[in-house]
Short mmCIF file of the C-alpha atoms (twelve columns), coordinates in Angstrom:
data_MODEL
# 
_entry.id   MODEL 
# 
loop_
_atom_site.group_PDB 
_atom_site.id 
_atom_site.type_symbol 
_atom_site.label_atom_id 
_atom_site.label_alt_id 
_atom_site.label_comp_id 
_atom_site.label_asym_id 
_atom_site.label_seq_id 
_atom_site.Cartn_x 
_atom_site.Cartn_y 
_atom_site.Cartn_z 
_atom_site.pdbx_PDB_model_num 
ATOM 1   C CA . MET A 1   279.932 211.843 116.974 1 
ATOM 2   C CA . SER A 2   279.440 208.256 118.843 1 
ATOM 3   C CA . TYR A 3   280.881 204.892 118.780 1 
ATOM 4   C CA . GLN A 4   278.436 202.521 117.258 1 
ATOM 5   C CA . GLN A 5   278.602 199.146 117.182 1 
ATOM 6   C CA . ILE A 6   279.453 196.767 114.579 1 
ATOM 7   C CA . VAL A 7   275.254 195.415 114.894 1 
ATOM 8   C CA . THR A 8   272.485 196.889 116.827 1 
ATOM 9   C CA . VAL A 9   269.020 194.865 117.059 1 
ATOM 10  C CA . ASN A 10  265.790 196.273 118.327 1 
ATOM 11  C CA . ILE A 11  262.831 193.350 119.175 1 
ATOM 12  C CA . SER A 12  259.588 194.506 119.165 1 
ATOM 13  C CA . LEU A 13  256.988 192.429 120.826 1 
ATOM 14  C CA . ASP A 14  254.627 192.323 117.930 1 
ATOM 15  C CA . VAL A 15  251.344 192.222 120.741 1 
ATOM 16  C CA . THR A 16  248.318 194.957 120.848 1 
ATOM 17  C CA . GLY A 17  246.032 195.417 123.138 1 
ATOM 18  C CA . VAL A 18  242.837 196.626 123.357 1 
ATOM 19  C CA . SER A 19  242.234 199.312 126.034 1 
ATOM 20  C CA . ARG A 20  240.126 197.960 129.066 1 
ATOM 21  C CA . ALA A 21  236.806 199.247 130.637 1 
ATOM 22  C CA . THR A 22  237.078 201.493 133.563 1 
ATOM 23  C CA . PHE A 23  234.499 201.148 135.946 1 
ATOM 24  C CA . GLY A 24  236.155 203.928 139.248 1 
ATOM 25  C CA . THR A 25  235.592 206.893 137.366 1 
ATOM 26  C CA . PRO A 26  232.283 209.014 137.967 1 
ATOM 27  C CA . ILE A 27  231.480 212.403 136.470 1 
ATOM 28  C CA . PHE A 28  229.027 215.893 138.213 1 
ATOM 29  C CA . ILE A 29  228.277 217.034 134.741 1 
ATOM 30  C CA . ALA A 30  226.167 220.767 135.143 1 
ATOM 31  C CA . ASP A 31  224.961 223.584 132.947 1 
ATOM 32  C CA . HIS A 32  227.614 225.756 133.222 1 
ATOM 33  C CA . VAL A 33  230.139 228.011 131.247 1 
ATOM 34  C CA . TRP A 34  233.552 227.768 133.585 1 
ATOM 35  C CA . PHE A 35  234.891 225.733 130.828 1 
ATOM 36  C CA . LYS A 36  235.193 224.683 127.320 1 
ATOM 37  C CA . GLU A 37  235.924 221.209 127.021 1 
ATOM 38  C CA . LYS A 38  233.160 218.752 127.058 1 
ATOM 39  C CA . THR A 39  234.074 217.103 130.914 1 
ATOM 40  C CA . ARG A 40  237.751 217.756 132.838 1 
ATOM 41  C CA . SER A 41  239.464 215.782 134.935 1 
ATOM 42  C CA . TYR A 42  240.256 215.653 138.303 1 
ATOM 43  C CA . THR A 43  243.176 213.608 140.800 1 
ATOM 44  C CA . THR A 44  243.362 215.774 143.810 1 
ATOM 45  C CA . ALA A 45  240.909 216.927 146.816 1 
ATOM 46  C CA . THR A 46  242.424 220.182 145.857 1 
ATOM 47  C CA . GLY A 47  243.307 220.733 142.296 1 
ATOM 48  C CA . TRP A 48  239.179 221.439 140.937 1 
ATOM 49  C CA . GLN A 49  239.062 224.208 143.749 1 
ATOM 50  C CA . GLY A 50  240.270 226.841 142.038 1 
ATOM 51  C CA . ASP A 51  238.535 225.813 138.248 1 
ATOM 52  C CA . PHE A 52  235.221 226.835 140.172 1 
ATOM 53  C CA . PRO A 53  232.993 229.921 141.757 1 
ATOM 54  C CA . THR A 54  232.684 228.217 145.183 1 
ATOM 55  C CA . SER A 55  228.645 228.759 145.293 1 
ATOM 56  C CA . SER A 56  228.791 226.935 141.937 1 
ATOM 57  C CA . ASP A 57  226.874 222.968 141.601 1 
ATOM 58  C CA . VAL A 58  229.599 222.488 140.323 1 
ATOM 59  C CA . TYR A 59  231.588 222.927 143.573 1 
ATOM 60  C CA . ALA A 60  229.027 220.719 146.199 1 
ATOM 61  C CA . GLY A 61  229.891 218.159 143.865 1 
ATOM 62  C CA . MET A 62  233.034 218.721 143.974 1 
ATOM 63  C CA . GLN A 63  233.501 218.997 147.190 1 
ATOM 64  C CA . ALA A 64  231.200 215.824 148.282 1 
ATOM 65  C CA . ALA A 65  233.173 213.843 145.672 1 
ATOM 66  C CA . PHE A 66  236.485 213.958 146.881 1 
ATOM 67  C CA . SER A 67  234.902 214.077 151.374 1 
ATOM 68  C CA . GLN A 68  235.261 210.359 151.766 1 
ATOM 69  C CA . ASP A 69  238.558 208.755 153.702 1 
ATOM 70  C CA . ILE A 70  239.834 207.362 150.024 1 
ATOM 71  C CA . ASP A 71  239.614 209.306 147.176 1 
ATOM 72  C CA . PRO A 72  238.382 208.470 143.933 1 
ATOM 73  C CA . SER A 73  241.135 207.958 141.497 1 
ATOM 74  C CA . THR A 74  239.108 210.705 139.373 1 
ATOM 75  C CA . VAL A 75  236.648 212.536 139.689 1 
ATOM 76  C CA . LYS A 76  235.349 214.328 135.652 1 
ATOM 77  C CA . VAL A 77  233.424 217.276 135.329 1 
ATOM 78  C CA . GLY A 78  230.758 217.500 132.508 1 
ATOM 79  C CA . ARG A 79  229.876 220.753 130.890 1 
ATOM 80  C CA . ARG A 80  225.780 220.705 130.382 1 
ATOM 81  C CA . GLU A 81  225.756 223.338 127.431 1 
ATOM 82  C CA . VAL A 82  223.942 226.161 128.461 1 
ATOM 83  C CA . ASP A 83  221.778 228.920 125.991 1 
ATOM 84  C CA . SER A 84  222.596 232.008 128.096 1 
ATOM 85  C CA . ILE A 85  224.738 232.581 132.026 1 
ATOM 86  C CA . THR A 86  223.230 236.111 133.392 1 
ATOM 87  C CA . PHE A 87  225.539 237.811 136.467 1 
ATOM 88  C CA . THR A 88  223.712 240.097 138.763 1 
ATOM 89  C CA . PRO A 89  226.272 242.419 141.167 1 
ATOM 90  C CA . ASP A 90  226.056 241.946 144.278 1 
ATOM 91  C CA . ALA A 91  224.998 244.847 146.039 1 
ATOM 92  C CA . ALA A 92  227.827 247.472 147.671 1 
ATOM 93  C CA . THR A 93  227.793 247.773 151.200 1 
ATOM 94  C CA . SER A 94  231.530 249.638 151.160 1 
ATOM 95  C CA . ALA A 95  234.399 251.448 149.418 1 
ATOM 96  C CA . GLY A 96  236.979 250.151 147.507 1 
ATOM 97  C CA . GLN A 97  235.166 246.709 146.425 1 
ATOM 98  C CA . GLU A 98  236.215 245.105 144.095 1 
ATOM 99  C CA . TYR A 99  233.639 242.792 140.930 1 
ATOM 100 C CA . THR A 100 235.594 241.080 138.561 1 
ATOM 101 C CA . LEU A 101 233.763 239.699 135.269 1 
ATOM 102 C CA . GLN A 102 236.915 237.671 133.506 1 
ATOM 103 C CA . VAL A 103 235.617 236.181 129.919 1 
ATOM 104 C CA . LEU A 104 238.136 233.159 128.269 1 
ATOM 105 C CA . ASP A 105 236.383 234.125 124.647 1 
ATOM 106 C CA . THR A 106 236.156 231.661 120.900 1 
ATOM 107 C CA . ALA A 107 239.441 232.727 120.219 1 
ATOM 108 C CA . ASP A 108 241.453 232.122 123.395 1 
ATOM 109 C CA . VAL A 109 241.898 236.040 124.620 1 
ATOM 110 C CA . THR A 110 240.949 236.631 128.289 1 
ATOM 111 C CA . THR A 111 239.018 239.736 128.613 1 
ATOM 112 C CA . THR A 112 238.780 240.986 132.400 1 
ATOM 113 C CA . ALA A 113 236.480 243.438 133.313 1 
ATOM 114 C CA . THR A 114 236.576 244.707 136.766 1 
ATOM 115 C CA . PHE A 115 234.785 247.361 138.539 1 
ATOM 116 C CA . VAL A 116 235.595 249.038 141.781 1 
ATOM 117 C CA . THR A 117 233.936 250.690 144.645 1 
ATOM 118 C CA . THR A 118 233.764 254.839 145.075 1 
ATOM 119 C CA . THR A 119 231.073 255.167 147.756 1 
ATOM 120 C CA . GLY A 120 229.928 251.901 148.324 1 
ATOM 121 C CA . SER A 121 226.384 253.529 147.035 1 
ATOM 122 C CA . GLU A 122 226.732 252.599 143.467 1 
ATOM 123 C CA . THR A 123 223.603 250.152 141.693 1 
ATOM 124 C CA . ALA A 124 223.688 247.902 140.034 1 
ATOM 125 C CA . THR A 125 223.059 248.930 136.936 1 
ATOM 126 C CA . THR A 126 226.186 251.109 137.349 1 
ATOM 127 C CA . ILE A 127 228.836 248.350 138.284 1 
ATOM 128 C CA . ALA A 128 226.720 245.783 135.106 1 
ATOM 129 C CA . THR A 129 227.221 248.598 132.724 1 
ATOM 130 C CA . ALA A 130 231.016 248.535 133.926 1 
ATOM 131 C CA . LEU A 131 231.420 245.611 133.480 1 
ATOM 132 C CA . PHE A 132 229.432 245.220 130.388 1 
ATOM 133 C CA . THR A 133 231.592 248.500 128.955 1 
ATOM 134 C CA . ALA A 134 235.147 246.208 129.849 1 
ATOM 135 C CA . LEU A 135 234.450 243.252 128.385 1 
ATOM 136 C CA . GLY A 136 233.749 245.258 124.647 1 
ATOM 137 C CA . SER A 137 233.412 241.874 122.202 1 
ATOM 138 C CA . PRO A 138 234.743 239.395 122.494 1 
ATOM 139 C CA . ALA A 139 234.584 237.086 119.614 1 
ATOM 140 C CA . GLY A 140 232.404 234.300 120.053 1 
ATOM 141 C CA . ILE A 141 229.951 236.339 122.276 1 
ATOM 142 C CA . THR A 142 226.972 238.379 122.543 1 
ATOM 143 C CA . LEU A 143 227.056 240.206 125.884 1 
ATOM 144 C CA . THR A 144 223.717 242.288 126.549 1 
ATOM 145 C CA . ASP A 145 223.289 244.830 129.098 1 
ATOM 146 C CA . ASN A 146 219.714 243.928 130.847 1 
ATOM 147 C CA . THR A 147 220.397 247.191 133.398 1 
ATOM 148 C CA . GLY A 148 221.255 245.855 136.220 1 
ATOM 149 C CA . SER A 149 222.975 242.536 134.483 1 
ATOM 150 C CA . VAL A 150 224.626 241.097 132.346 1 
ATOM 151 C CA . THR A 151 224.190 238.449 130.106 1 
ATOM 152 C CA . LEU A 152 226.488 236.491 127.612 1 
ATOM 153 C CA . ALA A 153 225.313 234.050 125.332 1 
ATOM 154 C CA . LYS A 154 227.804 232.417 122.100 1 
ATOM 155 C CA . SER A 155 226.841 233.651 118.904 1 
ATOM 156 C CA . GLY A 156 228.264 230.663 117.098 1 
ATOM 157 C CA . THR A 157 228.483 226.951 117.870 1 
ATOM 158 C CA . ALA A 158 232.581 226.929 119.856 1 
ATOM 159 C CA . ALA A 159 232.639 226.941 123.756 1 
ATOM 160 C CA . TYR A 160 234.179 230.946 125.607 1 
ATOM 161 C CA . ALA A 161 235.097 230.410 129.243 1 
ATOM 162 C CA . VAL A 162 234.280 232.112 132.207 1 
ATOM 163 C CA . THR A 163 237.333 231.786 134.525 1 
ATOM 164 C CA . ASP A 164 236.955 234.106 137.317 1 
ATOM 165 C CA . ILE A 165 234.198 236.209 138.911 1 
ATOM 166 C CA . ASN A 166 234.205 238.346 142.024 1 
ATOM 167 C CA . LYS A 167 230.699 239.480 144.403 1 
ATOM 168 C CA . LEU A 168 227.845 238.490 140.942 1 
ATOM 169 C CA . THR A 169 225.774 236.090 141.850 1 
ATOM 170 C CA . TYR A 170 224.380 234.285 138.049 1 
ATOM 171 C CA . THR A 171 221.525 232.115 136.657 1 
ATOM 172 C CA . THR A 172 221.748 229.881 133.371 1 
ATOM 173 C CA . ILE A 173 219.742 229.328 130.672 1 
ATOM 174 C CA . THR A 174 220.093 226.034 128.787 1 
ATOM 175 C CA . THR A 175 217.186 223.896 126.900 1 
ATOM 176 C CA . GLN A 176 219.289 220.798 126.217 1 
ATOM 177 C CA . THR A 177 217.674 216.965 126.494 1 
ATOM 178 C CA . ALA A 178 219.469 214.198 128.542 1 
ATOM 179 C CA . ALA A 179 220.687 212.608 125.393 1 
ATOM 180 C CA . ASN A 180 222.125 215.424 123.591 1 
ATOM 181 C CA . MET A 181 224.443 216.435 127.133 1 
ATOM 182 C CA . MET A 182 225.171 212.662 126.803 1 
ATOM 183 C CA . ALA A 183 225.936 211.715 123.851 1 
ATOM 184 C CA . ASP A 184 227.774 215.246 122.874 1 
ATOM 185 C CA . ILE A 185 229.578 214.801 126.177 1 
ATOM 186 C CA . THR A 186 230.419 210.893 125.533 1 
ATOM 187 C CA . ASP A 187 231.562 212.318 122.156 1 
ATOM 188 C CA . GLU A 188 233.647 213.366 123.057 1 
ATOM 189 C CA . ASP A 189 234.663 211.514 126.155 1 
ATOM 190 C CA . ASP A 190 233.088 208.248 127.408 1 
ATOM 191 C CA . ASP A 191 235.993 207.261 129.509 1 
ATOM 192 C CA . PHE A 192 233.254 206.831 133.407 1 
ATOM 193 C CA . TYR A 193 231.121 204.473 134.677 1 
ATOM 194 C CA . PHE A 194 229.296 206.346 136.932 1 
ATOM 195 C CA . VAL A 195 227.460 209.543 136.112 1 
ATOM 196 C CA . ALA A 196 225.580 211.855 138.628 1 
ATOM 197 C CA . CYS A 197 224.021 215.425 137.070 1 
ATOM 198 C CA . ASN A 198 222.859 219.017 138.654 1 
ATOM 199 C CA . ASP A 199 219.843 219.484 137.460 1 
ATOM 200 C CA . HIS A 200 217.095 217.106 139.497 1 
ATOM 201 C CA . SER A 201 214.078 217.846 137.965 1 
ATOM 202 C CA . ALA A 202 211.770 215.107 137.376 1 
ATOM 203 C CA . ALA A 203 211.362 215.399 133.498 1 
ATOM 204 C CA . PHE A 204 215.432 215.878 132.835 1 
ATOM 205 C CA . ILE A 205 215.837 212.782 135.892 1 
ATOM 206 C CA . GLU A 206 213.324 210.897 133.826 1 
ATOM 207 C CA . ALA A 207 215.315 211.718 130.991 1 
ATOM 208 C CA . LEU A 208 218.370 210.883 132.118 1 
ATOM 209 C CA . SER A 209 217.619 207.760 133.450 1 
ATOM 210 C CA . ASN A 210 216.387 206.819 130.082 1 
ATOM 211 C CA . ASP A 211 219.126 207.690 128.095 1 
ATOM 212 C CA . ILE A 212 222.037 206.262 131.220 1 
ATOM 213 C CA . GLU A 213 219.389 201.957 130.664 1 
ATOM 214 C CA . SER A 214 220.987 201.738 127.284 1 
ATOM 215 C CA . ARG A 215 224.477 202.817 127.934 1 
ATOM 216 C CA . THR A 216 227.219 199.961 130.644 1 
ATOM 217 C CA . LYS A 217 226.953 203.370 133.317 1 
ATOM 218 C CA . GLN A 218 224.849 204.303 136.016 1 
ATOM 219 C CA . TYR A 219 223.414 207.525 136.947 1 
ATOM 220 C CA . TRP A 220 223.343 208.793 140.158 1 
ATOM 221 C CA . VAL A 221 220.983 210.822 140.940 1 
ATOM 222 C CA . SER A 222 218.948 211.855 144.905 1 
ATOM 223 C CA . THR A 223 215.400 215.292 145.905 1 
ATOM 224 C CA . GLN A 224 214.437 216.461 148.049 1 
ATOM 225 C CA . ASN A 225 211.003 216.358 147.146 1 
ATOM 226 C CA . GLN A 226 208.505 215.758 149.709 1 
ATOM 227 C CA . ALA A 227 206.162 214.669 147.642 1 
ATOM 228 C CA . ASP A 228 208.738 211.538 146.809 1 
ATOM 229 C CA . LEU A 229 208.438 210.283 151.098 1 
ATOM 230 C CA . GLY A 230 204.631 209.727 149.800 1 
ATOM 231 C CA . VAL A 231 203.198 205.184 149.676 1 
ATOM 232 C CA . TYR A 232 204.143 204.409 146.178 1 
ATOM 233 C CA . SER A 233 201.553 202.675 143.707 1 
ATOM 234 C CA . GLU A 234 201.287 202.212 140.252 1 
ATOM 235 C CA . SER A 235 199.549 206.026 139.262 1 
ATOM 236 C CA . ALA A 236 202.432 207.322 141.264 1 
ATOM 237 C CA . THR A 237 204.228 210.483 139.791 1 
ATOM 238 C CA . ASP A 238 206.562 211.423 142.552 1 
ATOM 239 C CA . ILE A 239 210.340 211.049 141.405 1 
ATOM 240 C CA . PRO A 240 211.014 207.603 142.661 1 
ATOM 241 C CA . SER A 241 207.422 205.905 142.039 1 
ATOM 242 C CA . VAL A 242 208.257 206.315 138.394 1 
ATOM 243 C CA . LEU A 243 211.884 205.687 137.766 1 
ATOM 244 C CA . LYS A 244 210.451 201.629 139.319 1 
ATOM 245 C CA . GLN A 245 207.553 202.136 137.136 1 
ATOM 246 C CA . ASN A 246 209.340 202.723 134.518 1 
ATOM 247 C CA . ALA A 247 211.814 199.410 135.140 1 
ATOM 248 C CA . ARG A 248 215.527 201.646 135.420 1 
ATOM 249 C CA . TYR A 249 218.111 199.082 136.564 1 
ATOM 250 C CA . ARG A 250 220.894 201.333 135.852 1 
ATOM 251 C CA . THR A 251 219.592 204.273 138.513 1 
ATOM 252 C CA . SER A 252 220.333 204.683 142.045 1 
ATOM 253 C CA . TYR A 253 217.935 207.038 143.550 1 
ATOM 254 C CA . TRP A 254 218.430 208.393 146.674 1 
ATOM 255 C CA . PHE A 255 216.173 210.383 149.495 1 
ATOM 256 C CA . HIS A 256 218.239 213.254 150.639 1 
ATOM 257 C CA . HIS A 257 217.239 217.095 152.388 1 
ATOM 258 C CA . GLU A 258 220.283 218.857 151.025 1 
ATOM 259 C CA . ALA A 259 219.917 217.019 147.499 1 
ATOM 260 C CA . ASP A 260 219.218 220.120 145.843 1 
ATOM 261 C CA . THR A 261 222.921 222.117 147.481 1 
ATOM 262 C CA . LYS A 262 224.555 219.525 148.697 1 
ATOM 263 C CA . PHE A 263 224.544 216.261 145.983 1 
ATOM 264 C CA . PRO A 264 224.344 213.618 148.739 1 
ATOM 265 C CA . GLU A 265 224.290 211.097 145.769 1 
ATOM 266 C CA . MET A 266 228.107 212.162 144.270 1 
ATOM 267 C CA . ASN A 267 228.689 211.344 148.880 1 
ATOM 268 C CA . TYR A 268 227.319 207.472 148.190 1 
ATOM 269 C CA . LEU A 269 229.313 207.311 145.062 1 
ATOM 270 C CA . ALA A 270 232.598 208.148 146.952 1 
ATOM 271 C CA . MET A 271 232.212 205.602 148.470 1 
ATOM 272 C CA . PHE A 272 231.540 203.396 146.084 1 
ATOM 273 C CA . ALA A 273 233.733 204.234 142.605 1 
ATOM 274 C CA . PRO A 274 236.996 204.206 144.424 1 
ATOM 275 C CA . ARG A 275 236.634 199.824 146.159 1 
ATOM 276 C CA . ASP A 276 237.997 197.003 143.150 1 
ATOM 277 C CA . ALA A 277 234.430 194.838 141.016 1 
ATOM 278 C CA . GLY A 278 233.233 192.680 143.805 1 
ATOM 279 C CA . LYS A 279 234.778 193.214 146.797 1 
ATOM 280 C CA . TYR A 280 232.622 196.329 148.686 1 
ATOM 281 C CA . VAL A 281 228.253 197.222 149.313 1 
ATOM 282 C CA . ILE A 282 227.145 200.597 148.793 1 
ATOM 283 C CA . SER A 283 224.296 199.160 151.893 1 
ATOM 284 C CA . GLY A 284 225.485 199.475 155.519 1 
ATOM 285 C CA . ASN A 285 228.470 202.501 155.313 1 
ATOM 286 C CA . LEU A 286 229.475 205.119 157.656 1 
ATOM 287 C CA . THR A 287 228.568 208.987 155.813 1 
ATOM 288 C CA . LYS A 288 231.724 211.565 155.628 1 
ATOM 289 C CA . GLY A 289 231.097 215.369 154.524 1 
ATOM 290 C CA . ILE A 290 226.605 214.878 155.507 1 
ATOM 291 C CA . GLY A 291 224.685 214.127 158.119 1 
ATOM 292 C CA . ALA A 292 221.370 210.798 157.196 1 
ATOM 293 C CA . ALA A 293 217.994 211.715 155.154 1 
ATOM 294 C CA . LYS A 294 215.288 214.400 156.951 1 
ATOM 295 C CA . ASN A 295 212.376 214.501 156.012 1 
ATOM 296 C CA . PRO A 296 211.935 218.765 155.336 1 
ATOM 297 C CA . LEU A 297 208.294 218.920 156.439 1 
ATOM 298 C CA . THR A 298 209.245 218.043 159.940 1 
ATOM 299 C CA . GLY A 299 212.887 219.024 159.524 1 
ATOM 300 C CA . ASN A 300 212.834 214.997 161.194 1 
ATOM 301 C CA . TYR A 301 215.053 212.226 160.223 1 
ATOM 302 C CA . LEU A 302 212.852 209.919 158.134 1 
ATOM 303 C CA . SER A 303 210.577 207.999 160.091 1 
ATOM 304 C CA . ASP A 304 209.155 203.998 159.913 1 
ATOM 305 C CA . THR A 305 206.897 205.229 157.906 1 
ATOM 306 C CA . ASP A 306 208.701 207.450 155.012 1 
ATOM 307 C CA . LYS A 307 211.493 204.245 154.889 1 
ATOM 308 C CA . THR A 308 209.106 201.808 154.224 1 
ATOM 309 C CA . ASN A 309 207.401 203.870 151.371 1 
ATOM 310 C CA . LEU A 310 210.780 204.761 150.080 1 
ATOM 311 C CA . THR A 311 211.830 201.141 150.606 1 
ATOM 312 C CA . ASN A 312 208.928 200.427 148.093 1 
ATOM 313 C CA . LYS A 313 209.578 202.248 146.021 1 
ATOM 314 C CA . ASN A 314 213.119 200.760 145.451 1 
ATOM 315 C CA . ALA A 315 214.325 204.166 146.999 1 
ATOM 316 C CA . SER A 316 217.669 204.555 149.204 1 
ATOM 317 C CA . PHE A 317 218.526 206.335 151.738 1 
ATOM 318 C CA . THR A 318 221.102 207.838 154.696 1 
ATOM 319 C CA . GLU A 319 219.984 206.246 158.144 1 
ATOM 320 C CA . ASN A 320 220.330 208.091 161.398 1 
ATOM 321 C CA . VAL A 321 221.680 205.208 163.749 1 
ATOM 322 C CA . GLY A 322 223.901 206.418 167.274 1 
ATOM 323 C CA . GLY A 323 223.756 209.501 165.698 1 
ATOM 324 C CA . ILE A 324 225.382 209.174 162.446 1 
ATOM 325 C CA . GLY A 325 224.589 209.037 159.136 1 
ATOM 326 C CA . ILE A 326 224.121 204.905 157.864 1 
ATOM 327 C CA . THR A 327 223.016 203.887 153.742 1 
ATOM 328 C CA . ARG A 328 220.723 201.903 153.854 1 
ATOM 329 C CA . ARG A 329 219.627 200.358 150.471 1 
ATOM 330 C CA . GLY A 330 221.675 200.239 148.390 1 
ATOM 331 C CA . THR A 331 219.158 199.364 145.069 1 
ATOM 332 C CA . VAL A 332 218.972 200.044 141.083 1 
ATOM 333 C CA . SER A 333 215.325 201.691 141.195 1 
ATOM 334 C CA . GLY A 334 214.139 199.128 138.928 1 
ATOM 335 C CA . GLY A 335 214.560 195.676 141.409 1 
ATOM 336 C CA . ALA A 336 214.332 195.482 144.514 1 
ATOM 337 C CA . THR A 337 216.433 192.819 145.000 1 
ATOM 338 C CA . PHE A 338 219.194 194.092 142.482 1 
ATOM 339 C CA . PHE A 339 221.839 196.313 144.155 1 
ATOM 340 C CA . VAL A 340 224.202 198.701 142.377 1 
ATOM 341 C CA . ASP A 341 227.304 197.152 143.261 1 
ATOM 342 C CA . ILE A 342 224.900 194.084 141.338 1 
ATOM 343 C CA . ILE A 343 225.102 195.444 138.507 1 
ATOM 344 C CA . ARG A 344 228.622 196.735 137.981 1 
ATOM 345 C CA . ASP A 345 230.240 193.451 138.875 1 
ATOM 346 C CA . ARG A 346 228.046 191.687 136.349 1 
ATOM 347 C CA . ASP A 347 229.321 195.059 133.499 1 
ATOM 348 C CA . PHE A 348 232.798 194.813 134.448 1 
ATOM 349 C CA . LEU A 349 233.104 190.689 134.556 1 
ATOM 350 C CA . GLU A 350 231.296 191.204 130.659 1 
ATOM 351 C CA . ALA A 351 234.178 193.829 130.698 1 
ATOM 352 C CA . ARG A 352 237.017 191.300 131.317 1 
ATOM 353 C CA . LEU A 353 235.178 188.724 128.946 1 
ATOM 354 C CA . THR A 354 235.305 190.735 125.982 1 
ATOM 355 C CA . GLU A 355 238.114 192.645 126.242 1 
ATOM 356 C CA . ASN A 356 240.330 189.241 126.613 1 
ATOM 357 C CA . LEU A 357 238.308 187.442 124.569 1 
ATOM 358 C CA . GLN A 358 239.128 190.470 121.820 1 
ATOM 359 C CA . ASN A 359 243.078 190.232 122.643 1 
ATOM 360 C CA . LEU A 360 242.885 186.082 121.695 1 
ATOM 361 C CA . ILE A 361 241.225 186.940 118.614 1 
ATOM 362 C CA . ILE A 362 243.314 189.688 117.516 1 
ATOM 363 C CA . ASN A 363 246.094 188.153 118.598 1 
ATOM 364 C CA . GLN A 364 245.980 185.106 117.366 1 
ATOM 365 C CA . PRO A 365 246.721 183.968 112.678 1 
ATOM 366 C CA . LYS A 366 244.390 181.598 113.261 1 
ATOM 367 C CA . ILE A 367 242.269 180.341 115.777 1 
ATOM 368 C CA . ILE A 368 240.136 177.353 113.765 1 
ATOM 369 C CA . TYR A 369 237.561 175.488 114.362 1 
ATOM 370 C CA . THR A 370 238.943 171.749 116.316 1 
ATOM 371 C CA . ASP A 371 238.852 170.782 119.646 1 
ATOM 372 C CA . ALA A 372 242.985 172.942 120.026 1 
ATOM 373 C CA . GLY A 373 241.055 176.209 118.616 1 
ATOM 374 C CA . ILE A 374 237.640 176.167 120.761 1 
ATOM 375 C CA . ALA A 375 240.039 174.967 123.637 1 
ATOM 376 C CA . LEU A 376 242.381 177.695 123.551 1 
ATOM 377 C CA . ILE A 377 239.289 179.944 123.508 1 
ATOM 378 C CA . ASP A 378 237.973 178.357 126.593 1 
ATOM 379 C CA . ASN A 379 241.144 178.612 128.117 1 
ATOM 380 C CA . VAL A 380 239.919 182.089 128.101 1 
ATOM 381 C CA . ILE A 381 236.763 182.221 129.692 1 
ATOM 382 C CA . SER A 382 238.096 180.345 132.869 1 
ATOM 383 C CA . SER A 383 241.440 181.750 133.506 1 
ATOM 384 C CA . THR A 384 239.227 185.046 133.989 1 
ATOM 385 C CA . LEU A 385 235.953 183.590 135.722 1 
ATOM 386 C CA . ASP A 386 238.986 182.016 137.629 1 
ATOM 387 C CA . ARG A 387 239.885 185.800 138.555 1 
ATOM 388 C CA . TYR A 388 237.095 186.572 140.208 1 
ATOM 389 C CA . LYS A 389 236.189 184.109 142.106 1 
ATOM 390 C CA . ALA A 390 235.671 184.199 145.667 1 
ATOM 391 C CA . ARG A 391 238.303 182.234 148.002 1 
ATOM 392 C CA . GLY A 392 237.021 181.537 151.758 1 
ATOM 393 C CA . ALA A 393 236.237 184.768 152.792 1 
ATOM 394 C CA . THR A 394 238.024 187.381 150.654 1 
ATOM 395 C CA . PRO A 395 234.463 188.393 148.670 1 
ATOM 396 C CA . ASN A 396 235.349 188.049 144.537 1 
ATOM 397 C CA . ILE A 397 232.061 189.067 141.953 1 
ATOM 398 C CA . LEU A 398 231.538 185.255 141.415 1 
ATOM 399 C CA . GLN A 399 231.411 182.883 144.740 1 
ATOM 400 C CA . GLU A 400 232.966 178.689 144.720 1 
ATOM 401 C CA . ASP A 401 230.157 176.397 144.206 1 
# 
């Protein structure tokens, strides 16, 4: 038994604090089965690479997210529910080619199905049937041999995952709505601010933009449709026009000819997310990892007409300046004079004021309704605002009079 002092005193601080909202974390959401949880967080530029097939949208989105000189401290991947996923073998061309489909079932049992060609003339039917047979009956998964492909679907409500594939292409089917997707994800993890998604269809963009409008978050999206470069009118039905018409102040729309394969919104988010509120604007910055936007029809950089049309829709884009790509605009769809940095600055300041006032109320036994009590509240508000006031040439959220 060790020696003990006659008296041991431990003093704990009776101070309770509220958690602080974050305004620098992006999430890239895609319909996939690469992990079971609703979200997964990554903090390094390479820590995520083994979790996703190199051909997947998630891989492309994460490449974009970690493309800058200063990376976000955390980037999250969200999972949109899939109804089914179908794997089709690549064409066999020689002996010794290995096909792999590894599944983590709902009971957390991993089954690895492999097939190795012996002649190089094996058909997709032969390979798919062999993989189907080798997988057996994994818990919680319905398998279908489609005579040339294999389909996986949940047989209940629990999630499964596909943890490794080789020499297989795949397609997913999802019917989960944008609203249900966001509800599912935020029920498990709501600690993110910037939202991007691999689904660039018009209906989904409109639905997700509508959902985000009621949250303290921002939705960044890009498209590559030729129609989105057209002239704005109140009756136009292209994506940026509809976002403007519906006054979406939490959506930042970008045009880029490689939107559906490179997800450039994640490049632009990666410039903005690591910076402190009040210290950075998105417009006028050099792009890394992706070039300037081009007109899909002509293959040339955006013309003055293209850029004017986009500007009239409160859209953003990148343009070629002296051979380098530069971000332009940075507005939200709802207003030509409302910028993404202004929206984040407002959200940030509202959160800090709320948190500091909550801390005051929690840690004061009673705030009396007198000048002295009101002064306590006034001091919290004044000190919070003063902390985010610009000094001289140093930018911040608020400017001195």
